[in-house]
One Martini backbone bead per residue (centre of mass of N, CA, C, O) as a GRO file, in nm:
protein
  117
    1MET     BB    1   0.846  -2.505  -0.300
    2ILE     BB    2   0.884  -2.203  -0.219
    3PHE     BB    3   1.183  -1.988  -0.235
    4LEU     BB    4   1.206  -1.699  -0.051
    5PRO     BB    5   1.298  -1.421   0.035
    6LYS     BB    6   1.211  -1.126   0.210
    7GLN     BB    7   1.430  -0.975   0.012
    8TYR     BB    8   1.498  -0.738  -0.271
    9TYR     BB    9   1.767  -0.560  -0.410
   10LEU     BB   10   1.734  -0.274  -0.596
   11VAL     BB   11   1.837  -0.078  -0.887
   12VAL     BB   12   1.848   0.181  -1.066
   13GLY     BB   13   1.873   0.049  -1.396
   14ASP     BB   14   1.850  -0.251  -1.302
   15ARG     BB   15   1.790  -0.563  -1.395
   16PHE     BB   16   1.539  -0.789  -1.275
   17GLU     BB   17   1.571  -1.143  -1.244
   18LEU     BB   18   1.321  -1.405  -1.181
   19PHE     BB   19   1.376  -1.739  -1.174
   20TYR     BB   20   1.185  -2.012  -1.103
   21ARG     BB   21   1.399  -2.233  -1.087
   22GLY     BB   22   1.536  -2.076  -0.824
   23VAL     BB   23   1.235  -2.092  -0.632
   24ILE     BB   24   1.160  -2.385  -0.728
   25LYS     BB   25   1.117  -2.709  -0.599
   26SER     BB   26   1.187  -2.867  -0.905
   27PHE     BB   27   1.292  -3.041  -1.168
   28ASN     BB   28   1.017  -2.899  -1.336
   29PRO     BB   29   0.866  -2.604  -1.289
   30TYR     BB   30   0.727  -2.575  -1.596
   31LYS     BB   31   0.475  -2.774  -1.539
   32PHE     BB   32   0.380  -2.527  -1.417
   33TYR     BB   33   0.172  -2.260  -1.328
   34ILE     BB   34   0.323  -1.940  -1.321
   35LYS     BB   35   0.280  -1.633  -1.108
   36ALA     BB   36   0.365  -1.304  -1.094
   37GLU     BB   37   0.284  -1.044  -0.853
   38CYS     BB   38   0.302  -0.703  -0.949
   39GLU     BB   39   0.293  -0.347  -0.998
   40LYS     BB   40   0.560  -0.428  -1.114
   41GLY     BB   41   0.655  -0.551  -1.395
   42TYR     BB   42   0.712  -0.873  -1.556
   43THR     BB   43   0.553  -1.161  -1.682
   44TYR     BB   44   0.671  -1.491  -1.757
   45ASN     BB   45   0.712  -1.810  -1.805
   46ARG     BB   46   1.023  -1.818  -1.650
   47TYR     BB   47   0.989  -1.496  -1.550
   48PHE     BB   48   1.073  -1.206  -1.377
   49THR     BB   49   1.066  -0.855  -1.451
   50PHE     BB   50   1.265  -0.540  -1.341
   51THR     BB   51   1.330  -0.177  -1.423
   52PRO     BB   52   1.389   0.066  -1.240
   53THR     BB   53   1.331   0.394  -1.176
   54GLN     BB   54   1.345   0.682  -1.018
   55ASP     BB   55   1.026   0.690  -0.960
   56GLU     BB   56   1.047   0.375  -0.802
   57VAL     BB   57   1.133   0.430  -0.528
   58GLY     BB   58   1.090   0.150  -0.314
   59ASN     BB   59   0.813  -0.074  -0.214
   60TYR     BB   60   0.737  -0.418  -0.339
   61PRO     BB   61   0.517  -0.657  -0.371
   62LEU     BB   62   0.583  -1.022  -0.429
   63SER     BB   63   0.408  -1.287  -0.586
   64ILE     BB   64   0.405  -1.634  -0.592
   65ASN     BB   65   0.218  -1.866  -0.806
   66VAL     BB   66   0.101  -2.205  -0.801
   67TYR     BB   67  -0.064  -2.407  -1.049
   68ASP     BB   68  -0.288  -2.617  -1.148
   69ASP     BB   69  -0.476  -2.754  -1.406
   70ASP     BB   70  -0.748  -2.613  -1.258
   71GLY     BB   71  -0.649  -2.330  -1.120
   72ASN     BB   72  -0.525  -2.399  -0.847
   73ILE     BB   73  -0.370  -2.304  -0.571
   74MET     BB   74  -0.085  -2.462  -0.430
   75GLU     BB   75   0.114  -2.207  -0.400
   76THR     BB   76   0.248  -1.941  -0.199
   77ALA     BB   77   0.467  -1.639  -0.210
   78SER     BB   78   0.653  -1.380  -0.050
   79THR     BB   79   0.787  -1.042  -0.118
   80THR     BB   80   1.036  -0.767  -0.138
   81LEU     BB   81   1.091  -0.489  -0.328
   82ILE     BB   82   1.382  -0.286  -0.315
   83VAL     BB   83   1.438   0.038  -0.412
   84ASN     BB   84   1.738   0.203  -0.514
   85GLU     BB   85   1.995   0.399  -0.527
   86ILE     BB   86   2.297   0.507  -0.636
   87GLU     BB   87   2.603   0.529  -0.464
   88LYS     BB   88   2.869   0.693  -0.433
   89PRO     BB   89   3.166   0.664  -0.338
   90LYS     BB   90   3.370   0.796  -0.093
   91ARG     BB   91   3.595   0.594  -0.174
   92ARG     BB   92   3.859   0.431  -0.277
   93LEU     BB   93   3.871   0.084  -0.414
   94ASN     BB   94   3.975  -0.240  -0.392
   95VAL     BB   95   3.895  -0.528  -0.622
   96LEU     BB   96   3.865  -0.854  -0.611
   97CYS     BB   97   3.824  -1.063  -0.910
   98ILE     BB   98   3.639  -1.375  -0.887
   99GLY     BB   99   3.605  -1.622  -1.156
  100ASP     BB  100   3.502  -1.660  -1.472
  101SER     BB  101   3.478  -1.568  -1.795
  102GLU     BB  102   3.360  -1.296  -1.711
  103THR     BB  103   3.621  -1.204  -1.568
  104VAL     BB  104   3.859  -1.257  -1.766
  105ASN     BB  105   3.703  -1.063  -1.985
  106GLY     BB  106   3.579  -0.811  -1.805
  107VAL     BB  107   3.267  -0.775  -1.781
  108TRP     BB  108   3.184  -0.721  -1.469
  109PRO     BB  109   3.398  -0.520  -1.391
  110TYR     BB  110   3.331  -0.304  -1.585
  111VAL     BB  111   3.034  -0.264  -1.488
  112GLY     BB  112   3.106  -0.181  -1.208
  113TYR     BB  113   3.301   0.055  -1.268
  114LYS     BB  114   3.079   0.232  -1.422
  115LYS     BB  115   2.881   0.261  -1.170
  116PHE     BB  116   3.132   0.391  -0.972
  117GLU     BB  117   3.282   0.650  -1.123
   0.00000   0.00000   0.00000
């Protein structure tokens, strides 16, 4: 029921959001009580979020538990959040940005450019 990769790579200052709909194979995953457990970040009804700071570089275990109506764990899965710092590029590169309206309007290309300038 829960499909998680072995690890997620996070970057200092970037917000990580893990929506349960993306990792729980169910037509309506929100019919279950879902809880993410990690020493960092915050758990909400629909997702888990964590914005690492410079002091939080390292690895953090994250587990997702799905509970039934009686509070019993139906399934659990674990992954690791690996927090790294952004490294400046060693040389200038050209990047072809292909996508939807976020690309046409220049939203995410601008964000990417600002991160690595």
